[in-house]
Amino acid sequence: HMFTKIPEKVRGNFSRIDFNVWDHDYVGYNDFMGVCSMTRSDILEGIRNAALQNPGMEDSTALFDLKLDTRVDHPNDEVSGHIKVRMTHVPTYLKKEKTDNTKINLESVVKLPTVEEVEGGGSEDQKVMLKKVWRGGMLKKKVRSGLFHRWQDRSFEVHQDGHIAWGKANVTALEWKMEEIVKIVAEEDTKKNKKFGFEIILTKSVLQLRAPNEKIFSVWVKYVREVLAQAKEAKEAVLKAAVTLDDFLA
């Protein structure tokens, strides 16, 4: 399917593109299959890499394979499949007669096993399924500006190994900052915490953050706590399995 081109007035400001995927067949028509997104930094990085790999080409085409995921506010959705996206950028000087120079081609949707099929079912009591890299989306981050502080939009990624990366959405992820998470501090009573604020304590600094709503706030707190818990379990397992010198000599 060929999607509408990104409007020129939006092109310089958008932070990400969200895909909500529903099936289109004759049996079970309009079943929800999942969501995925591309950040502005993903697109910039993909197009830049495509240009470096194909020097001399007038346009740059980047291919993206995006796995479908659950919605942030519907974590128990059954999802399956992935989509392939082709992003083509043509410099405006090559298209004087046209104002739009970016188009998105959704090539295909491929059916994959659901989480329940792979893991034999699931419930709310199960551990949170961690991803190698979880794109947590946009949060407000407290940023110092001269003598004052301001709340500014930043994009975030939480890594399964216990690190968090953040930065502006209009630059590539390579330019983002990254630190290891020590702990998360949050007042979960949203009657007291009406702005959905929380802190992530890092090895060298502290992130003061605000979520846009209660559901996303809850997901962030739950996910980061699970990352820390599983990272702790992994470290303890390594220590338990380590052979001491006395054991080795015996």
JSON list of C-alpha atoms in Angstrom, two decimals:
[
{"chain": "A", "resi": 1, "resn": "HIS", "atom": "CA", "xyz": [0.00, 0.00, 0.00]},
{"chain": "A", "resi": 2, "resn": "MET", "atom": "CA", "xyz": [1.34, 3.45, -0.86]},
{"chain": "A", "resi": 3, "resn": "PHE", "atom": "CA", "xyz": [0.68, 5.99, 1.86]},
{"chain": "A", "resi": 4, "resn": "THR", "atom": "CA", "xyz": [0.10, 9.70, 1.48]},
{"chain": "A", "resi": 5, "resn": "LYS", "atom": "CA", "xyz": [3.31, 11.72, 1.44]},
{"chain": "A", "resi": 6, "resn": "ILE", "atom": "CA", "xyz": [4.32, 13.53, 4.59]},
{"chain": "A", "resi": 7, "resn": "PRO", "atom": "CA", "xyz": [2.97, 17.11, 4.33]},
{"chain": "A", "resi": 8, "resn": "GLU", "atom": "CA", "xyz": [5.66, 19.73, 3.90]},
{"chain": "A", "resi": 9, "resn": "LYS", "atom": "CA", "xyz": [4.53, 21.79, 6.93]},
{"chain": "A", "resi": 10, "resn": "VAL", "atom": "CA", "xyz": [4.70, 18.69, 9.15]},
{"chain": "A", "resi": 11, "resn": "ARG", "atom": "CA", "xyz": [7.98, 17.34, 7.80]},
{"chain": "A", "resi": 12, "resn": "GLY", "atom": "CA", "xyz": [10.19, 19.60, 9.88]},
{"chain": "A", "resi": 13, "resn": "ASN", "atom": "CA", "xyz": [8.32, 19.04, 13.16]},
{"chain": "A", "resi": 14, "resn": "PHE", "atom": "CA", "xyz": [7.04, 15.46, 13.49]},
{"chain": "A", "resi": 15, "resn": "SER", "atom": "CA", "xyz": [8.78, 13.23, 16.04]},
{"chain": "A", "resi": 16, "resn": "ARG", "atom": "CA", "xyz": [7.50, 9.82, 14.93]},
{"chain": "A", "resi": 17, "resn": "ILE", "atom": "CA", "xyz": [5.10, 7.92, 12.68]},
{"chain": "A", "resi": 18, "resn": "ASP", "atom": "CA", "xyz": [2.71, 5.43, 14.31]},
{"chain": "A", "resi": 19, "resn": "PHE", "atom": "CA", "xyz": [1.28, 2.44, 12.43]},
{"chain": "A", "resi": 20, "resn": "ASN", "atom": "CA", "xyz": [-1.94, 0.85, 13.69]},
{"chain": "A", "resi": 21, "resn": "VAL", "atom": "CA", "xyz": [-2.41, -2.41, 11.77]},
{"chain": "A", "resi": 22, "resn": "TRP", "atom": "CA", "xyz": [-5.72, -4.20, 11.18]},
{"chain": "A", "resi": 23, "resn": "ASP", "atom": "CA", "xyz": [-6.23, -7.18, 8.89]},
{"chain": "A", "resi": 24, "resn": "HIS", "atom": "CA", "xyz": [-8.23, -6.93, 5.66]},
{"chain": "A", "resi": 25, "resn": "ASP", "atom": "CA", "xyz": [-9.46, -10.37, 4.68]},
{"chain": "A", "resi": 26, "resn": "TYR", "atom": "CA", "xyz": [-12.80, -12.09, 4.20]},
{"chain": "A", "resi": 27, "resn": "VAL", "atom": "CA", "xyz": [-12.62, -14.15, 7.41]},
{"chain": "A", "resi": 28, "resn": "GLY", "atom": "CA", "xyz": [-12.46, -12.23, 10.67]},
{"chain": "A", "resi": 29, "resn": "TYR", "atom": "CA", "xyz": [-12.30, -8.90, 8.87]},
{"chain": "A", "resi": 30, "resn": "ASN", "atom": "CA", "xyz": [-10.81, -5.92, 10.71]},
{"chain": "A", "resi": 31, "resn": "ASP", "atom": "CA", "xyz": [-9.00, -7.84, 13.47]},
{"chain": "A", "resi": 32, "resn": "PHE", "atom": "CA", "xyz": [-6.38, -5.83, 15.32]},
{"chain": "A", "resi": 33, "resn": "MET", "atom": "CA", "xyz": [-2.85, -7.09, 14.58]},
{"chain": "A", "resi": 34, "resn": "GLY", "atom": "CA", "xyz": [-0.66, -4.62, 16.46]},
{"chain": "A", "resi": 35, "resn": "VAL", "atom": "CA", "xyz": [1.10, -1.28, 16.43]},
{"chain": "A", "resi": 36, "resn": "CYS", "atom": "CA", "xyz": [4.62, -0.11, 15.71]},
{"chain": "A", "resi": 37, "resn": "SER", "atom": "CA", "xyz": [6.34, 3.20, 15.17]},
{"chain": "A", "resi": 38, "resn": "MET", "atom": "CA", "xyz": [9.25, 4.90, 13.46]},
{"chain": "A", "resi": 39, "resn": "THR", "atom": "CA", "xyz": [10.90, 7.82, 15.18]},
{"chain": "A", "resi": 40, "resn": "ARG", "atom": "CA", "xyz": [12.31, 10.76, 13.31]},
{"chain": "A", "resi": 41, "resn": "SER", "atom": "CA", "xyz": [15.79, 9.68, 14.41]},
{"chain": "A", "resi": 42, "resn": "ASP", "atom": "CA", "xyz": [15.19, 6.18, 12.92]},
{"chain": "A", "resi": 43, "resn": "ILE", "atom": "CA", "xyz": [14.26, 7.72, 9.58]},
{"chain": "A", "resi": 44, "resn": "LEU", "atom": "CA", "xyz": [17.19, 10.13, 9.54]},
{"chain": "A", "resi": 45, "resn": "GLU", "atom": "CA", "xyz": [19.63, 7.39, 10.49]},
{"chain": "A", "resi": 46, "resn": "GLY", "atom": "CA", "xyz": [18.21, 4.97, 7.89]},
{"chain": "A", "resi": 47, "resn": "ILE", "atom": "CA", "xyz": [18.32, 7.51, 5.07]},
{"chain": "A", "resi": 48, "resn": "ARG", "atom": "CA", "xyz": [21.82, 8.62, 6.05]},
{"chain": "A", "resi": 49, "resn": "ASN", "atom": "CA", "xyz": [23.08, 5.03, 6.07]},
{"chain": "A", "resi": 50, "resn": "ALA", "atom": "CA", "xyz": [21.41, 4.36, 2.71]},
{"chain": "A", "resi": 51, "resn": "ALA", "atom": "CA", "xyz": [23.14, 7.42, 1.24]},
{"chain": "A", "resi": 52, "resn": "LEU", "atom": "CA", "xyz": [26.52, 6.26, 2.58]},
{"chain": "A", "resi": 53, "resn": "GLN", "atom": "CA", "xyz": [26.03, 2.78, 1.11]},
{"chain": "A", "resi": 54, "resn": "ASN", "atom": "CA", "xyz": [24.98, 4.13, -2.29]},
{"chain": "A", "resi": 55, "resn": "PRO", "atom": "CA", "xyz": [27.17, 7.16, -3.03]},
{"chain": "A", "resi": 56, "resn": "GLY", "atom": "CA", "xyz": [26.26, 9.05, -6.16]},
{"chain": "A", "resi": 57, "resn": "MET", "atom": "CA", "xyz": [22.58, 8.08, -6.10]},
{"chain": "A", "resi": 58, "resn": "GLU", "atom": "CA", "xyz": [20.19, 11.00, -6.48]},
{"chain": "A", "resi": 59, "resn": "ASP", "atom": "CA", "xyz": [17.76, 9.66, -3.89]},
{"chain": "A", "resi": 60, "resn": "SER", "atom": "CA", "xyz": [18.16, 7.60, -0.72]},
{"chain": "A", "resi": 61, "resn": "THR", "atom": "CA", "xyz": [15.91, 4.64, 0.08]},
{"chain": "A", "resi": 62, "resn": "ALA", "atom": "CA", "xyz": [15.93, 3.02, 3.52]},
{"chain": "A", "resi": 63, "resn": "LEU", "atom": "CA", "xyz": [14.17, -0.25, 4.35]},
{"chain": "A", "resi": 64, "resn": "PHE", "atom": "CA", "xyz": [12.71, -0.90, 7.80]},
{"chain": "A", "resi": 65, "resn": "ASP", "atom": "CA", "xyz": [11.36, -4.17, 9.23]},
{"chain": "A", "resi": 66, "resn": "LEU", "atom": "CA", "xyz": [9.07, -3.30, 12.16]},
{"chain": "A", "resi": 67, "resn": "LYS", "atom": "CA", "xyz": [7.66, -5.92, 14.52]},
{"chain": "A", "resi": 68, "resn": "LEU", "atom": "CA", "xyz": [4.10, -5.33, 15.65]},
{"chain": "A", "resi": 69, "resn": "ASP", "atom": "CA", "xyz": [3.59, -4.73, 19.35]},
{"chain": "A", "resi": 70, "resn": "THR", "atom": "CA", "xyz": [0.81, -4.11, 21.86]},
{"chain": "A", "resi": 71, "resn": "ARG", "atom": "CA", "xyz": [-0.61, -0.66, 22.49]},
{"chain": "A", "resi": 72, "resn": "VAL", "atom": "CA", "xyz": [0.77, 1.14, 25.54]},
{"chain": "A", "resi": 73, "resn": "ASP", "atom": "CA", "xyz": [-2.66, 1.45, 27.10]},
{"chain": "A", "resi": 74, "resn": "HIS", "atom": "CA", "xyz": [-3.70, -2.11, 26.08]},
{"chain": "A", "resi": 75, "resn": "PRO", "atom": "CA", "xyz": [-0.73, -4.28, 27.18]},
{"chain": "A", "resi": 76, "resn": "ASN", "atom": "CA", "xyz": [-2.75, -7.52, 27.00]},
{"chain": "A", "resi": 77, "resn": "ASP", "atom": "CA", "xyz": [-3.58, -7.25, 23.29]},
{"chain": "A", "resi": 78, "resn": "GLU", "atom": "CA", "xyz": [-2.83, -10.33, 21.18]},
{"chain": "A", "resi": 79, "resn": "VAL", "atom": "CA", "xyz": [-0.54, -9.18, 18.39]},
{"chain": "A", "resi": 80, "resn": "SER", "atom": "CA", "xyz": [1.24, -10.91, 15.52]},
{"chain": "A", "resi": 81, "resn": "GLY", "atom": "CA", "xyz": [3.22, -10.03, 12.44]},
{"chain": "A", "resi": 82, "resn": "HIS", "atom": "CA", "xyz": [5.54, -7.34, 11.23]},
{"chain": "A", "resi": 83, "resn": "ILE", "atom": "CA", "xyz": [5.50, -4.74, 8.49]},
{"chain": "A", "resi": 84, "resn": "LYS", "atom": "CA", "xyz": [8.14, -3.72, 6.00]},
{"chain": "A", "resi": 85, "resn": "VAL", "atom": "CA", "xyz": [8.46, -0.02, 5.29]},
{"chain": "A", "resi": 86, "resn": "ARG", "atom": "CA", "xyz": [10.41, 1.62, 2.48]},
{"chain": "A", "resi": 87, "resn": "MET", "atom": "CA", "xyz": [11.26, 5.28, 3.05]},
{"chain": "A", "resi": 88, "resn": "THR", "atom": "CA", "xyz": [12.50, 7.23, 0.04]},
{"chain": "A", "resi": 89, "resn": "HIS", "atom": "CA", "xyz": [13.92, 10.73, 0.24]},
{"chain": "A", "resi": 90, "resn": "VAL", "atom": "CA", "xyz": [14.51, 12.78, -2.88]},
{"chain": "A", "resi": 91, "resn": "PRO", "atom": "CA", "xyz": [16.25, 16.20, -2.58]},
{"chain": "A", "resi": 92, "resn": "THR", "atom": "CA", "xyz": [13.92, 19.06, -3.42]},
{"chain": "A", "resi": 93, "resn": "TYR", "atom": "CA", "xyz": [16.20, 20.37, -6.16]},
{"chain": "A", "resi": 94, "resn": "LEU", "atom": "CA", "xyz": [15.46, 17.20, -8.13]},
{"chain": "A", "resi": 95, "resn": "LYS", "atom": "CA", "xyz": [11.72, 17.74, -7.85]},
{"chain": "A", "resi": 96, "resn": "LYS", "atom": "CA", "xyz": [11.08, 21.37, -8.60]},
{"chain": "A", "resi": 97, "resn": "GLU", "atom": "CA", "xyz": [7.61, 20.66, -9.89]},
{"chain": "A", "resi": 98, "resn": "LYS", "atom": "CA", "xyz": [6.55, 18.83, -6.71]},
{"chain": "A", "resi": 99, "resn": "THR", "atom": "CA", "xyz": [6.50, 20.04, -3.13]},
{"chain": "A", "resi": 100, "resn": "ASP", "atom": "CA", "xyz": [6.45, 16.67, -1.35]},
{"chain": "A", "resi": 101, "resn": "ASN", "atom": "CA", "xyz": [9.62, 14.64, -1.37]},
{"chain": "A", "resi": 102, "resn": "THR", "atom": "CA", "xyz": [9.04, 11.86, 1.13]},
{"chain": "A", "resi": 103, "resn": "LYS", "atom": "CA", "xyz": [6.84, 8.82, 0.62]},
{"chain": "A", "resi": 104, "resn": "ILE", "atom": "CA", "xyz": [6.22, 5.70, 2.66]},
{"chain": "A", "resi": 105, "resn": "ASN", "atom": "CA", "xyz": [5.60, 2.31, 1.11]},
{"chain": "A", "resi": 106, "resn": "LEU", "atom": "CA", "xyz": [4.10, -0.35, 3.32]},
{"chain": "A", "resi": 107, "resn": "GLU", "atom": "CA", "xyz": [5.21, -3.45, 1.43]},
{"chain": "A", "resi": 108, "resn": "SER", "atom": "CA", "xyz": [3.72, -6.34, 3.35]},
{"chain": "A", "resi": 109, "resn": "VAL", "atom": "CA", "xyz": [2.36, -7.70, 6.58]},
{"chain": "A", "resi": 110, "resn": "VAL", "atom": "CA", "xyz": [3.78, -11.10, 7.55]},
{"chain": "A", "resi": 111, "resn": "LYS", "atom": "CA", "xyz": [1.97, -13.36, 10.00]},
{"chain": "A", "resi": 112, "resn": "LEU", "atom": "CA", "xyz": [4.04, -14.40, 13.05]},
{"chain": "A", "resi": 113, "resn": "PRO", "atom": "CA", "xyz": [3.15, -16.56, 16.07]},
{"chain": "A", "resi": 114, "resn": "THR", "atom": "CA", "xyz": [1.44, -14.71, 18.90]},
{"chain": "A", "resi": 115, "resn": "VAL", "atom": "CA", "xyz": [3.03, -14.34, 22.32]},
{"chain": "A", "resi": 116, "resn": "GLU", "atom": "CA", "xyz": [0.55, -16.88, 23.70]},
{"chain": "A", "resi": 117, "resn": "GLU", "atom": "CA", "xyz": [1.46, -19.43, 21.02]},
{"chain": "A", "resi": 118, "resn": "VAL", "atom": "CA", "xyz": [5.15, -19.06, 21.76]},
{"chain": "A", "resi": 119, "resn": "GLU", "atom": "CA", "xyz": [4.98, -19.06, 25.56]},
{"chain": "A", "resi": 120, "resn": "GLY", "atom": "CA", "xyz": [1.93, -21.20, 26.15]},
{"chain": "A", "resi": 121, "resn": "GLY", "atom": "CA", "xyz": [-0.48, -18.58, 27.34]},
{"chain": "A", "resi": 122, "resn": "GLY", "atom": "CA", "xyz": [-0.26, -15.48, 29.47]},
{"chain": "A", "resi": 123, "resn": "SER", "atom": "CA", "xyz": [-1.90, -13.62, 32.29]},
{"chain": "A", "resi": 124, "resn": "GLU", "atom": "CA", "xyz": [-1.61, -10.35, 34.13]},
{"chain": "A", "resi": 125, "resn": "ASP", "atom": "CA", "xyz": [0.36, -12.19, 36.85]},
{"chain": "A", "resi": 126, "resn": "GLN", "atom": "CA", "xyz": [3.14, -13.08, 34.42]},
{"chain": "A", "resi": 127, "resn": "LYS", "atom": "CA", "xyz": [6.36, -11.15, 34.39]},
{"chain": "A", "resi": 128, "resn": "VAL", "atom": "CA", "xyz": [6.52, -8.24, 32.02]},
{"chain": "A", "resi": 129, "resn": "MET", "atom": "CA", "xyz": [8.00, -9.43, 28.74]},
{"chain": "A", "resi": 130, "resn": "LEU", "atom": "CA", "xyz": [11.15, -7.39, 28.30]},
{"chain": "A", "resi": 131, "resn": "LYS", "atom": "CA", "xyz": [12.47, -6.40, 24.92]},
{"chain": "A", "resi": 132, "resn": "LYS", "atom": "CA", "xyz": [16.10, -5.98, 23.99]},
{"chain": "A", "resi": 133, "resn": "VAL", "atom": "CA", "xyz": [15.26, -2.32, 23.35]},
{"chain": "A", "resi": 134, "resn": "TRP", "atom": "CA", "xyz": [11.90, -0.88, 24.45]},
{"chain": "A", "resi": 135, "resn": "ARG", "atom": "CA", "xyz": [10.94, 2.38, 22.78]},
{"chain": "A", "resi": 136, "resn": "GLY", "atom": "CA", "xyz": [9.06, 4.11, 25.52]},
{"chain": "A", "resi": 137, "resn": "GLY", "atom": "CA", "xyz": [8.06, 7.06, 23.37]},
{"chain": "A", "resi": 138, "resn": "MET", "atom": "CA", "xyz": [7.98, 10.70, 24.38]},
{"chain": "A", "resi": 139, "resn": "LEU", "atom": "CA", "xyz": [8.14, 12.02, 27.95]},
{"chain": "A", "resi": 140, "resn": "LYS", "atom": "CA", "xyz": [8.65, 15.47, 29.43]},
{"chain": "A", "resi": 141, "resn": "LYS", "atom": "CA", "xyz": [12.15, 15.86, 30.87]},
{"chain": "A", "resi": 142, "resn": "LYS", "atom": "CA", "xyz": [13.20, 18.59, 33.29]},
{"chain": "A", "resi": 143, "resn": "VAL", "atom": "CA", "xyz": [16.00, 20.54, 31.59]},
{"chain": "A", "resi": 144, "resn": "ARG", "atom": "CA", "xyz": [18.05, 23.41, 32.99]},
{"chain": "A", "resi": 145, "resn": "SER", "atom": "CA", "xyz": [17.83, 26.56, 30.88]},
{"chain": "A", "resi": 146, "resn": "GLY", "atom": "CA", "xyz": [20.03, 29.33, 32.26]},
{"chain": "A", "resi": 147, "resn": "LEU", "atom": "CA", "xyz": [18.84, 30.14, 35.78]},
{"chain": "A", "resi": 148, "resn": "PHE", "atom": "CA", "xyz": [15.55, 28.32, 35.27]},
{"chain": "A", "resi": 149, "resn": "HIS", "atom": "CA", "xyz": [14.24, 24.84, 34.51]},
{"chain": "A", "resi": 150, "resn": "ARG", "atom": "CA", "xyz": [11.91, 23.88, 31.69]},
{"chain": "A", "resi": 151, "resn": "TRP", "atom": "CA", "xyz": [10.03, 20.71, 30.79]},
{"chain": "A", "resi": 152, "resn": "GLN", "atom": "CA", "xyz": [10.95, 19.62, 27.28]},
{"chain": "A", "resi": 153, "resn": "ASP", "atom": "CA", "xyz": [9.98, 16.66, 25.08]},
{"chain": "A", "resi": 154, "resn": "ARG", "atom": "CA", "xyz": [12.54, 13.87, 24.82]},
{"chain": "A", "resi": 155, "resn": "SER", "atom": "CA", "xyz": [12.40, 10.41, 23.28]},
{"chain": "A", "resi": 156, "resn": "PHE", "atom": "CA", "xyz": [13.44, 7.42, 25.37]},
{"chain": "A", "resi": 157, "resn": "GLU", "atom": "CA", "xyz": [14.62, 3.84, 24.95]},
{"chain": "A", "resi": 158, "resn": "VAL", "atom": "CA", "xyz": [15.01, 1.33, 27.79]},
{"chain": "A", "resi": 159, "resn": "HIS", "atom": "CA", "xyz": [17.50, -1.47, 27.18]},
{"chain": "A", "resi": 160, "resn": "GLN", "atom": "CA", "xyz": [17.08, -4.93, 28.64]},
{"chain": "A", "resi": 161, "resn": "ASP", "atom": "CA", "xyz": [20.55, -4.81, 30.18]},
{"chain": "A", "resi": 162, "resn": "GLY", "atom": "CA", "xyz": [19.40, -1.98, 32.47]},
{"chain": "A", "resi": 163, "resn": "HIS", "atom": "CA", "xyz": [20.46, 1.10, 30.48]},
{"chain": "A", "resi": 164, "resn": "ILE", "atom": "CA", "xyz": [18.29, 3.98, 29.32]},
{"chain": "A", "resi": 165, "resn": "ALA", "atom": "CA", "xyz": [18.95, 6.21, 26.31]},
{"chain": "A", "resi": 166, "resn": "TRP", "atom": "CA", "xyz": [17.34, 9.58, 25.62]},
{"chain": "A", "resi": 167, "resn": "GLY", "atom": "CA", "xyz": [17.58, 12.53, 23.29]},
{"chain": "A", "resi": 168, "resn": "LYS", "atom": "CA", "xyz": [15.76, 14.88, 20.95]},
{"chain": "A", "resi": 169, "resn": "ALA", "atom": "CA", "xyz": [13.53, 13.23, 18.37]},
{"chain": "A", "resi": 170, "resn": "ASN", "atom": "CA", "xyz": [15.02, 15.25, 15.51]},
{"chain": "A", "resi": 171, "resn": "VAL", "atom": "CA", "xyz": [18.50, 13.71, 15.83]},
{"chain": "A", "resi": 172, "resn": "THR", "atom": "CA", "xyz": [19.67, 10.13, 15.35]},
{"chain": "A", "resi": 173, "resn": "ALA", "atom": "CA", "xyz": [19.85, 7.75, 18.32]},
{"chain": "A", "resi": 174, "resn": "LEU", "atom": "CA", "xyz": [23.64, 7.72, 17.90]},
{"chain": "A", "resi": 175, "resn": "GLU", "atom": "CA", "xyz": [23.65, 11.26, 19.32]},
{"chain": "A", "resi": 176, "resn": "TRP", "atom": "CA", "xyz": [21.54, 10.38, 22.37]},
{"chain": "A", "resi": 177, "resn": "LYS", "atom": "CA", "xyz": [22.88, 10.05, 25.92]},
{"chain": "A", "resi": 178, "resn": "MET", "atom": "CA", "xyz": [22.91, 6.68, 27.69]},
{"chain": "A", "resi": 179, "resn": "GLU", "atom": "CA", "xyz": [23.41, 5.65, 31.32]},
{"chain": "A", "resi": 180, "resn": "GLU", "atom": "CA", "xyz": [22.74, 2.66, 33.55]},
{"chain": "A", "resi": 181, "resn": "ILE", "atom": "CA", "xyz": [19.58, 2.74, 35.69]},
{"chain": "A", "resi": 182, "resn": "VAL", "atom": "CA", "xyz": [20.09, 2.42, 39.46]},
{"chain": "A", "resi": 183, "resn": "LYS", "atom": "CA", "xyz": [16.47, 2.76, 40.60]},
{"chain": "A", "resi": 184, "resn": "ILE", "atom": "CA", "xyz": [13.14, 4.41, 39.86]},
{"chain": "A", "resi": 185, "resn": "VAL", "atom": "CA", "xyz": [11.30, 6.65, 42.34]},
{"chain": "A", "resi": 186, "resn": "ALA", "atom": "CA", "xyz": [7.59, 7.27, 41.80]},
{"chain": "A", "resi": 187, "resn": "GLU", "atom": "CA", "xyz": [4.55, 8.30, 43.83]},
{"chain": "A", "resi": 188, "resn": "GLU", "atom": "CA", "xyz": [1.98, 5.85, 42.43]},
{"chain": "A", "resi": 189, "resn": "ASP", "atom": "CA", "xyz": [-1.01, 7.53, 44.06]},
{"chain": "A", "resi": 190, "resn": "THR", "atom": "CA", "xyz": [-2.06, 9.71, 41.12]},
{"chain": "A", "resi": 191, "resn": "LYS", "atom": "CA", "xyz": [-4.35, 11.75, 43.38]},
{"chain": "A", "resi": 192, "resn": "LYS", "atom": "CA", "xyz": [-1.14, 13.06, 44.93]},
{"chain": "A", "resi": 193, "resn": "ASN", "atom": "CA", "xyz": [0.89, 12.82, 41.75]},
{"chain": "A", "resi": 194, "resn": "LYS", "atom": "CA", "xyz": [-1.46, 14.59, 39.35]},
{"chain": "A", "resi": 195, "resn": "LYS", "atom": "CA", "xyz": [1.29, 15.46, 36.84]},
{"chain": "A", "resi": 196, "resn": "PHE", "atom": "CA", "xyz": [2.45, 11.82, 36.65]},
{"chain": "A", "resi": 197, "resn": "GLY", "atom": "CA", "xyz": [6.02, 12.70, 37.58]},
{"chain": "A", "resi": 198, "resn": "PHE", "atom": "CA", "xyz": [8.76, 10.22, 38.48]},
{"chain": "A", "resi": 199, "resn": "GLU", "atom": "CA", "xyz": [12.54, 10.04, 38.74]},
{"chain": "A", "resi": 200, "resn": "ILE", "atom": "CA", "xyz": [14.98, 7.55, 37.28]},
{"chain": "A", "resi": 201, "resn": "ILE", "atom": "CA", "xyz": [18.21, 7.49, 39.27]},
{"chain": "A", "resi": 202, "resn": "LEU", "atom": "CA", "xyz": [21.22, 6.81, 37.05]},
{"chain": "A", "resi": 203, "resn": "THR", "atom": "CA", "xyz": [24.86, 6.08, 37.82]},
{"chain": "A", "resi": 204, "resn": "LYS", "atom": "CA", "xyz": [25.93, 9.68, 37.13]},
{"chain": "A", "resi": 205, "resn": "SER", "atom": "CA", "xyz": [22.74, 11.75, 37.01]},
{"chain": "A", "resi": 206, "resn": "VAL", "atom": "CA", "xyz": [18.99, 11.83, 37.65]},
{"chain": "A", "resi": 207, "resn": "LEU", "atom": "CA", "xyz": [16.20, 12.00, 35.09]},
{"chain": "A", "resi": 208, "resn": "GLN", "atom": "CA", "xyz": [13.16, 13.97, 36.29]},
{"chain": "A", "resi": 209, "resn": "LEU", "atom": "CA", "xyz": [10.29, 12.97, 34.04]},
{"chain": "A", "resi": 210, "resn": "ARG", "atom": "CA", "xyz": [6.56, 13.40, 33.47]},
{"chain": "A", "resi": 211, "resn": "ALA", "atom": "CA", "xyz": [4.29, 11.04, 31.56]},
{"chain": "A", "resi": 212, "resn": "PRO", "atom": "CA", "xyz": [1.45, 12.42, 29.42]},
{"chain": "A", "resi": 213, "resn": "ASN", "atom": "CA", "xyz": [-1.22, 10.38, 31.20]},
{"chain": "A", "resi": 214, "resn": "GLU", "atom": "CA", "xyz": [-1.85, 7.87, 33.98]},
{"chain": "A", "resi": 215, "resn": "LYS", "atom": "CA", "xyz": [-1.71, 4.75, 31.78]},
{"chain": "A", "resi": 216, "resn": "ILE", "atom": "CA", "xyz": [1.68, 5.59, 30.28]},
{"chain": "A", "resi": 217, "resn": "PHE", "atom": "CA", "xyz": [2.95, 6.56, 33.74]},
{"chain": "A", "resi": 218, "resn": "SER", "atom": "CA", "xyz": [1.89, 3.16, 35.08]},
{"chain": "A", "resi": 219, "resn": "VAL", "atom": "CA", "xyz": [3.49, 1.30, 32.16]},
{"chain": "A", "resi": 220, "resn": "TRP", "atom": "CA", "xyz": [6.79, 3.13, 32.61]},
{"chain": "A", "resi": 221, "resn": "VAL", "atom": "CA", "xyz": [6.99, 2.46, 36.35]},
{"chain": "A", "resi": 222, "resn": "LYS", "atom": "CA", "xyz": [6.10, -1.21, 35.92]},
{"chain": "A", "resi": 223, "resn": "TYR", "atom": "CA", "xyz": [8.47, -1.76, 33.00]},
{"chain": "A", "resi": 224, "resn": "VAL", "atom": "CA", "xyz": [11.52, -0.08, 34.56]},
{"chain": "A", "resi": 225, "resn": "ARG", "atom": "CA", "xyz": [11.00, -1.95, 37.84]},
{"chain": "A", "resi": 226, "resn": "GLU", "atom": "CA", "xyz": [10.88, -5.23, 35.94]},
{"chain": "A", "resi": 227, "resn": "VAL", "atom": "CA", "xyz": [14.06, -4.34, 34.04]},
{"chain": "A", "resi": 228, "resn": "LEU", "atom": "CA", "xyz": [15.82, -3.71, 37.35]},
{"chain": "A", "resi": 229, "resn": "ALA", "atom": "CA", "xyz": [14.42, -6.88, 38.94]},
{"chain": "A", "resi": 230, "resn": "GLN", "atom": "CA", "xyz": [15.46, -9.13, 36.07]},
{"chain": "A", "resi": 231, "resn": "ALA", "atom": "CA", "xyz": [18.89, -7.47, 35.83]},
{"chain": "A", "resi": 232, "resn": "LYS", "atom": "CA", "xyz": [19.38, -8.16, 39.55]},
{"chain": "A", "resi": 233, "resn": "GLU", "atom": "CA", "xyz": [18.31, -11.79, 39.10]},
{"chain": "A", "resi": 234, "resn": "ALA", "atom": "CA", "xyz": [20.76, -12.19, 36.20]},
{"chain": "A", "resi": 235, "resn": "LYS", "atom": "CA", "xyz": [23.66, -10.80, 38.26]},
{"chain": "A", "resi": 236, "resn": "GLU", "atom": "CA", "xyz": [22.80, -13.04, 41.22]},
{"chain": "A", "resi": 237, "resn": "ALA", "atom": "CA", "xyz": [22.62, -16.08, 38.94]},
{"chain": "A", "resi": 238, "resn": "VAL", "atom": "CA", "xyz": [26.07, -15.31, 37.55]},
{"chain": "A", "resi": 239, "resn": "LEU", "atom": "CA", "xyz": [27.51, -14.95, 41.06]},
{"chain": "A", "resi": 240, "resn": "LYS", "atom": "CA", "xyz": [25.85, -18.18, 42.19]},
{"chain": "A", "resi": 241, "resn": "ALA", "atom": "CA", "xyz": [27.21, -20.09, 39.22]},
{"chain": "A", "resi": 242, "resn": "ALA", "atom": "CA", "xyz": [30.74, -18.71, 39.62]},
{"chain": "A", "resi": 243, "resn": "VAL", "atom": "CA", "xyz": [33.31, -21.24, 40.83]},
{"chain": "A", "resi": 244, "resn": "THR", "atom": "CA", "xyz": [35.39, -20.00, 43.77]},
{"chain": "A", "resi": 245, "resn": "LEU", "atom": "CA", "xyz": [39.12, -20.68, 43.99]},
{"chain": "A", "resi": 246, "resn": "ASP", "atom": "CA", "xyz": [38.58, -23.10, 46.90]},
{"chain": "A", "resi": 247, "resn": "ASP", "atom": "CA", "xyz": [35.96, -25.02, 44.91]},
{"chain": "A", "resi": 248, "resn": "PHE", "atom": "CA", "xyz": [38.26, -25.18, 41.91]},
{"chain": "A", "resi": 249, "resn": "LEU", "atom": "CA", "xyz": [41.23, -26.46, 43.95]},
{"chain": "A", "resi": 250, "resn": "ALA", "atom": "CA", "xyz": [39.03, -29.04, 45.68]}
]
